[in-house]
CSV table of C-alpha atoms in Angstrom, one decimal:
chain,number,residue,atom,x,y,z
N,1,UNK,CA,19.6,-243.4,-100.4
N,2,UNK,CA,22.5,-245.8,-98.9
N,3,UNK,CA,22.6,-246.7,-95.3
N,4,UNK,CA,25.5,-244.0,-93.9
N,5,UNK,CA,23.6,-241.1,-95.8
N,6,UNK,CA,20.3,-242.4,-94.2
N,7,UNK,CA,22.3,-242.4,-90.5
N,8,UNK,CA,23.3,-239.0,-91.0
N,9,UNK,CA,19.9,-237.6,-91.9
N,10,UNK,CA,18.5,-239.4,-89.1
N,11,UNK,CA,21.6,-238.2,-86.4
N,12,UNK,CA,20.3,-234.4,-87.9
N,13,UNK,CA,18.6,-232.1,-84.6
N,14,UNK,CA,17.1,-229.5,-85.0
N,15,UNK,CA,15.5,-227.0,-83.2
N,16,UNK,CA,12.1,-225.8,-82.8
N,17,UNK,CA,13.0,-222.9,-85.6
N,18,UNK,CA,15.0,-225.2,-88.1
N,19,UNK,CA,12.2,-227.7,-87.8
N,20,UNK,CA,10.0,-224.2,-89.5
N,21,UNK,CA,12.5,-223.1,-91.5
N,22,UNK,CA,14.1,-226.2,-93.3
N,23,UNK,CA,10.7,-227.7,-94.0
N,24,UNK,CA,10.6,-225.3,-97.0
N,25,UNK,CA,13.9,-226.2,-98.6
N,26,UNK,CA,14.7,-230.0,-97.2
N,27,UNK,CA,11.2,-231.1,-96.6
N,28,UNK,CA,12.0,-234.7,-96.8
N,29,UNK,CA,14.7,-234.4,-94.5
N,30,UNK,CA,12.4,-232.4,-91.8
N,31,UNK,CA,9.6,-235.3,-91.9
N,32,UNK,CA,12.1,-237.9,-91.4
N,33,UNK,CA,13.0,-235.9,-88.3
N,34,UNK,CA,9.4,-235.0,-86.8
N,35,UNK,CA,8.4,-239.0,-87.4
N,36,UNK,CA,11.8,-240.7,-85.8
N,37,UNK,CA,11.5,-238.4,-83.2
N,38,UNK,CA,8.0,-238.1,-82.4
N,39,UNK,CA,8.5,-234.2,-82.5
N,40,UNK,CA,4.9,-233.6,-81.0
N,41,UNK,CA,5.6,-230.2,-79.6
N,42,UNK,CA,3.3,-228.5,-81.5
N,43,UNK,CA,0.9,-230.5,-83.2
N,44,UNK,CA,-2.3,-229.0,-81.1
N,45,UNK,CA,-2.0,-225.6,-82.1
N,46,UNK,CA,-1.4,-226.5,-85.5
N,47,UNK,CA,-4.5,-228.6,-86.3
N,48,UNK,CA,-6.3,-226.0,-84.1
N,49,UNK,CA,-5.2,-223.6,-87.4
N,50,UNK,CA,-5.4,-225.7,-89.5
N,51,UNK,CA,-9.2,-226.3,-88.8
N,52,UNK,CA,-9.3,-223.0,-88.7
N,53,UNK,CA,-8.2,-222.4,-91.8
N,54,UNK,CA,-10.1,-225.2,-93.8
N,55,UNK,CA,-13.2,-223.8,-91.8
N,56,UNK,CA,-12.7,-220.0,-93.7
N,57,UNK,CA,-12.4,-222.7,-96.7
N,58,UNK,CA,-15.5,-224.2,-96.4
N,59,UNK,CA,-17.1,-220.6,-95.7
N,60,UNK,CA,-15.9,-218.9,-98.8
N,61,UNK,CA,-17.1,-222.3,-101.2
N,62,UNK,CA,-20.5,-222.8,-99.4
N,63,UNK,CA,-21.1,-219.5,-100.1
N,64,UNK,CA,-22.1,-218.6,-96.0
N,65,UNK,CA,-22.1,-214.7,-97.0
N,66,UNK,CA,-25.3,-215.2,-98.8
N,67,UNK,CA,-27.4,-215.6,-95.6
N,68,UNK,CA,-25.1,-215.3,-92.5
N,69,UNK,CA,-23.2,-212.0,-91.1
N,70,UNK,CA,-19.6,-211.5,-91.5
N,71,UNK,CA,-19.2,-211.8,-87.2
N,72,UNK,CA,-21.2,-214.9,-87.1
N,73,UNK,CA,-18.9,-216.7,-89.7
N,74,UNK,CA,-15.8,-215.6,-88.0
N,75,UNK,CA,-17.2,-216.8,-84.9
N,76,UNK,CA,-17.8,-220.3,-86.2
N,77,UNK,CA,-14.7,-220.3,-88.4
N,78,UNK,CA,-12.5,-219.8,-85.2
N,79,UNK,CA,-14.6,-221.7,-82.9
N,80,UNK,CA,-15.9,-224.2,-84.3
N,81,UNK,CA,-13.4,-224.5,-87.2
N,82,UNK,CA,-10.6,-225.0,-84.7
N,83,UNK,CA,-12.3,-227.1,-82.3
N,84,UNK,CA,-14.2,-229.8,-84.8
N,85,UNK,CA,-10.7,-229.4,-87.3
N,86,UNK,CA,-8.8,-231.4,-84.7
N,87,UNK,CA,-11.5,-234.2,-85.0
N,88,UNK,CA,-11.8,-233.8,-88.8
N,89,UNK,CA,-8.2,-234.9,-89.4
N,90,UNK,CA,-7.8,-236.8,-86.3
N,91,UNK,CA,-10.6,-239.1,-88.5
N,92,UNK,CA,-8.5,-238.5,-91.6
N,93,UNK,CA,-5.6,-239.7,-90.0
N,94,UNK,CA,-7.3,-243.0,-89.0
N,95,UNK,CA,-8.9,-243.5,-92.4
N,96,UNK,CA,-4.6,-243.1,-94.1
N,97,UNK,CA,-3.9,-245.8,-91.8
N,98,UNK,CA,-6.4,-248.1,-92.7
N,99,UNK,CA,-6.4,-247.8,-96.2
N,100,UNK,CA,-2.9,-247.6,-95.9
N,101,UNK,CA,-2.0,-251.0,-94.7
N,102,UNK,CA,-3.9,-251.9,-98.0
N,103,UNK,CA,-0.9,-251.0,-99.3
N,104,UNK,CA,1.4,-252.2,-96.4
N,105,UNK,CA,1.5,-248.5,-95.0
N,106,UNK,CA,4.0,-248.7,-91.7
N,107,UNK,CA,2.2,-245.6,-90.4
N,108,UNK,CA,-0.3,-245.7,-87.2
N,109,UNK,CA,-3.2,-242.8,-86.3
N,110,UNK,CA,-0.8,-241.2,-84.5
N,111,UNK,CA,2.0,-240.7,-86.1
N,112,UNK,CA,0.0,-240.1,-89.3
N,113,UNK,CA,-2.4,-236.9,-87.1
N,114,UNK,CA,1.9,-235.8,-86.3
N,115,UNK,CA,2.8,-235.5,-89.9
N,116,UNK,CA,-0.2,-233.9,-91.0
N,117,UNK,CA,0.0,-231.1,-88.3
N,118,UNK,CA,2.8,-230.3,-89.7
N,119,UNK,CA,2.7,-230.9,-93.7
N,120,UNK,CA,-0.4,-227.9,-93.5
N,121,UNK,CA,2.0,-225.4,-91.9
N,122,UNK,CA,1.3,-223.6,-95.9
N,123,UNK,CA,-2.6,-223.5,-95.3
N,124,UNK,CA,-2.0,-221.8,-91.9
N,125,UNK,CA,0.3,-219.2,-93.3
N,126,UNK,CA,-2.1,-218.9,-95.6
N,127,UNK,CA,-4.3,-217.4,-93.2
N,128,UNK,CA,-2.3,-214.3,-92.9
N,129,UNK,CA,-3.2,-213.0,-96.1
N,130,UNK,CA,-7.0,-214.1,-95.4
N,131,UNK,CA,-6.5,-211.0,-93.2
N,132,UNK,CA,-6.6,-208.0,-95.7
N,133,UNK,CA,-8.5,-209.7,-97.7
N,134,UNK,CA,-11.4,-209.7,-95.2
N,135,UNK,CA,-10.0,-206.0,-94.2
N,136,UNK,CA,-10.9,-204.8,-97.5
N,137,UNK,CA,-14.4,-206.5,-98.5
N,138,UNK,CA,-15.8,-207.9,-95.5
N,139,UNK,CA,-18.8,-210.2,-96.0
N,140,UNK,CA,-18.0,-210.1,-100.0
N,141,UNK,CA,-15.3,-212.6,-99.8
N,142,UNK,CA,-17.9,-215.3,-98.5
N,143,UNK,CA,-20.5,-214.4,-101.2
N,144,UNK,CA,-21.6,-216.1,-103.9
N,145,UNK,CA,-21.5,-213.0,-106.1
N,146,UNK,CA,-19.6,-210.9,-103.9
N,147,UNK,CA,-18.1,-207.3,-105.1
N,148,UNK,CA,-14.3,-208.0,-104.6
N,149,UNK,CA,-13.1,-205.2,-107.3
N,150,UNK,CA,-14.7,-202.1,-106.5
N,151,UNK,CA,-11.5,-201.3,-103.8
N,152,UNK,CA,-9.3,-198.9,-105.0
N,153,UNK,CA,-6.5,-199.9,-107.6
N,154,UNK,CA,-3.8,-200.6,-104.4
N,155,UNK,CA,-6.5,-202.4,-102.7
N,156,UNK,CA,-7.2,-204.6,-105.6
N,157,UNK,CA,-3.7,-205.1,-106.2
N,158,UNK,CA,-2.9,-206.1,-102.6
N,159,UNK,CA,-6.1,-208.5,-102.2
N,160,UNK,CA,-5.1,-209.8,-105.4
N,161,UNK,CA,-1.5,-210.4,-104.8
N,162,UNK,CA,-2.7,-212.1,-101.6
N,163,UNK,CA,-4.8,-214.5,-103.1
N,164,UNK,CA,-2.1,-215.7,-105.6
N,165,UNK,CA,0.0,-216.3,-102.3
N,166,UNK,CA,-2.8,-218.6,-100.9
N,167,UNK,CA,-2.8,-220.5,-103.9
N,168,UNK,CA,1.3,-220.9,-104.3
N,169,UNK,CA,0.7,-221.7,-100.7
N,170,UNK,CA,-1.8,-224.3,-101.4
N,171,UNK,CA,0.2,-226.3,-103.8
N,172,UNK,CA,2.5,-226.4,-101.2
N,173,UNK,CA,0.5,-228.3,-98.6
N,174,UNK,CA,-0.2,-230.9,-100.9
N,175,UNK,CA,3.7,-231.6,-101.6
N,176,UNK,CA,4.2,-231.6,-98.2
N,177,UNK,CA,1.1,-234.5,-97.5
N,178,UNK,CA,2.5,-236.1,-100.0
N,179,UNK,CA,6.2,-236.4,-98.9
N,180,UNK,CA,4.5,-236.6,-95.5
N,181,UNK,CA,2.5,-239.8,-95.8
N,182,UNK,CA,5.2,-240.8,-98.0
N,183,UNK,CA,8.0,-241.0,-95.2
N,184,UNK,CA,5.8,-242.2,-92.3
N,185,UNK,CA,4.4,-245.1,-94.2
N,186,UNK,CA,7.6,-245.8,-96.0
N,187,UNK,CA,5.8,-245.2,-99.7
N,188,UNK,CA,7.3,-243.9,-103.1
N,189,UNK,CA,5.6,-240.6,-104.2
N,190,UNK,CA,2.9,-242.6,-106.2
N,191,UNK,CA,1.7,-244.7,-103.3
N,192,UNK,CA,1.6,-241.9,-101.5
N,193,UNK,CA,-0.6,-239.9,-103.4
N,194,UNK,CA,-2.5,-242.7,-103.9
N,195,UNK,CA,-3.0,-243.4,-99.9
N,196,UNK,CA,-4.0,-239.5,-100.1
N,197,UNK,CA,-7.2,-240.3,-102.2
N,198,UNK,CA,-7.7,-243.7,-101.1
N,199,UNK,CA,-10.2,-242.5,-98.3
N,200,UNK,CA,-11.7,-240.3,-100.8
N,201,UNK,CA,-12.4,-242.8,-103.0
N,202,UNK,CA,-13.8,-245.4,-100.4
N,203,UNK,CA,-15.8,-243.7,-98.8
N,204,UNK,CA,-16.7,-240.1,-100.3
N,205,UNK,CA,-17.8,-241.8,-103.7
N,206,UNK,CA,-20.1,-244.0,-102.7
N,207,UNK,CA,-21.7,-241.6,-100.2
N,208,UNK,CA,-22.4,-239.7,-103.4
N,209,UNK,CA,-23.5,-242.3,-105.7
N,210,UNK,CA,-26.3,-243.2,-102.8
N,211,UNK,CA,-26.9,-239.6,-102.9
N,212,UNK,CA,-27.6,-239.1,-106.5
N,213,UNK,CA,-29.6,-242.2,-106.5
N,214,UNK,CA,-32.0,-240.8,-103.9
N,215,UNK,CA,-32.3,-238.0,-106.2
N,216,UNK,CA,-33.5,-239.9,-108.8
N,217,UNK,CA,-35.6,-242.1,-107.2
């Protein structure tokens, strides 16, 4: 991009709606915004979701419906999830920073926590159609071996359709971290993915070589 298209990007306002709206079709161009202008307006209340959300994750893969009652795991997926999410990528955000200088990443903690508030707008949505889903098989959608088919044919249909939202909805959150991280540390695509799993790789991997070690041993 030459230096008078970059200027007009960066002269673009927009409004608390555009900012919601455009992020869908000009991703890019909405990033660029929220980081030159520190567009912090609502960055609280979406990491409160969006722990929210990765805390019904969590619920659903660990299986929680197997020994805990549907009202205790909303509880401590909206609690909990949306309290301890904040810290969760709060961390995150500080472990993108460091790793990304590694690769002479421009952004700080900050601004990072900013554009990841906003890149997981999809997971929130997402939470929407959690919402039926829950309506319609209760404590099964947290089981291991939960009965999620034995709803009538609309049910089924509806639940099912939901779920295949989720997941469009998912592979939209990561291409928005990507081109997230990608504008606030000034990376190509590649380096940006790569700052993604960086953290991952530093620190989750060897946690679970120690682990599988002990297990050995």
């Amino acid at each position: 991009m030459d230096i008078e298209s970059t200027s007009k990007v960066k002269a673009i306002n927009l409004t608390d709606k555009e900012v919601f709206t455009k992020i869908w079709t000009s991703p890019r161009m909405v990033f660029r915004y929220i980081n030159d202008n520190k567009y912090d307006k609502y960055v609280n209340i979406l990491l409160f979701f969006a722990g929210i959300s990765r805390a019904f994750d969590r619920a659903s893969l660990k299986d929680m419906g197997d020994r805990t009652s549907l009202l205790v795991i909303l509880g401590v997926c909206i609690v909990l999830g949306g309290l301890l999410g904040w810290i969760s990528y709060y961390i995150y955000a500080a472990l993108l920073s460091w790793t990304g200088k590694w690769l002479n990443g421009k952004g700080d903690t900050s601004s990072i926590l900013r554009m990841l508030a906003y890149a997981l707008t999809p997971a929130i949505i997402a939470l929407i159609f959690l919402i039926p889903q829950i309506g319609v098989y209760g404590n099964e959608m947290f089981k291991a071996e939960g009965d999620i088919s034995s709803a009538g044919l609309v049910s089924n249909i509806f639940v099912y359709g939901s779920l295949f939202l989720e997941f469009v909805l998912g592979i939209w959150t990561i291409i928005f971290c990507v081109t997230a991280i990608s504008e606030v540390q000034k990376f190509s695509i590649g380096k940006s993915i790569l700052n993604i799993l960086l953290p991952i790789l530093v620190f989750a991997v060897p946690i679970l070589i120690i682990v599988l070690l002990f297990n050995i041993m």
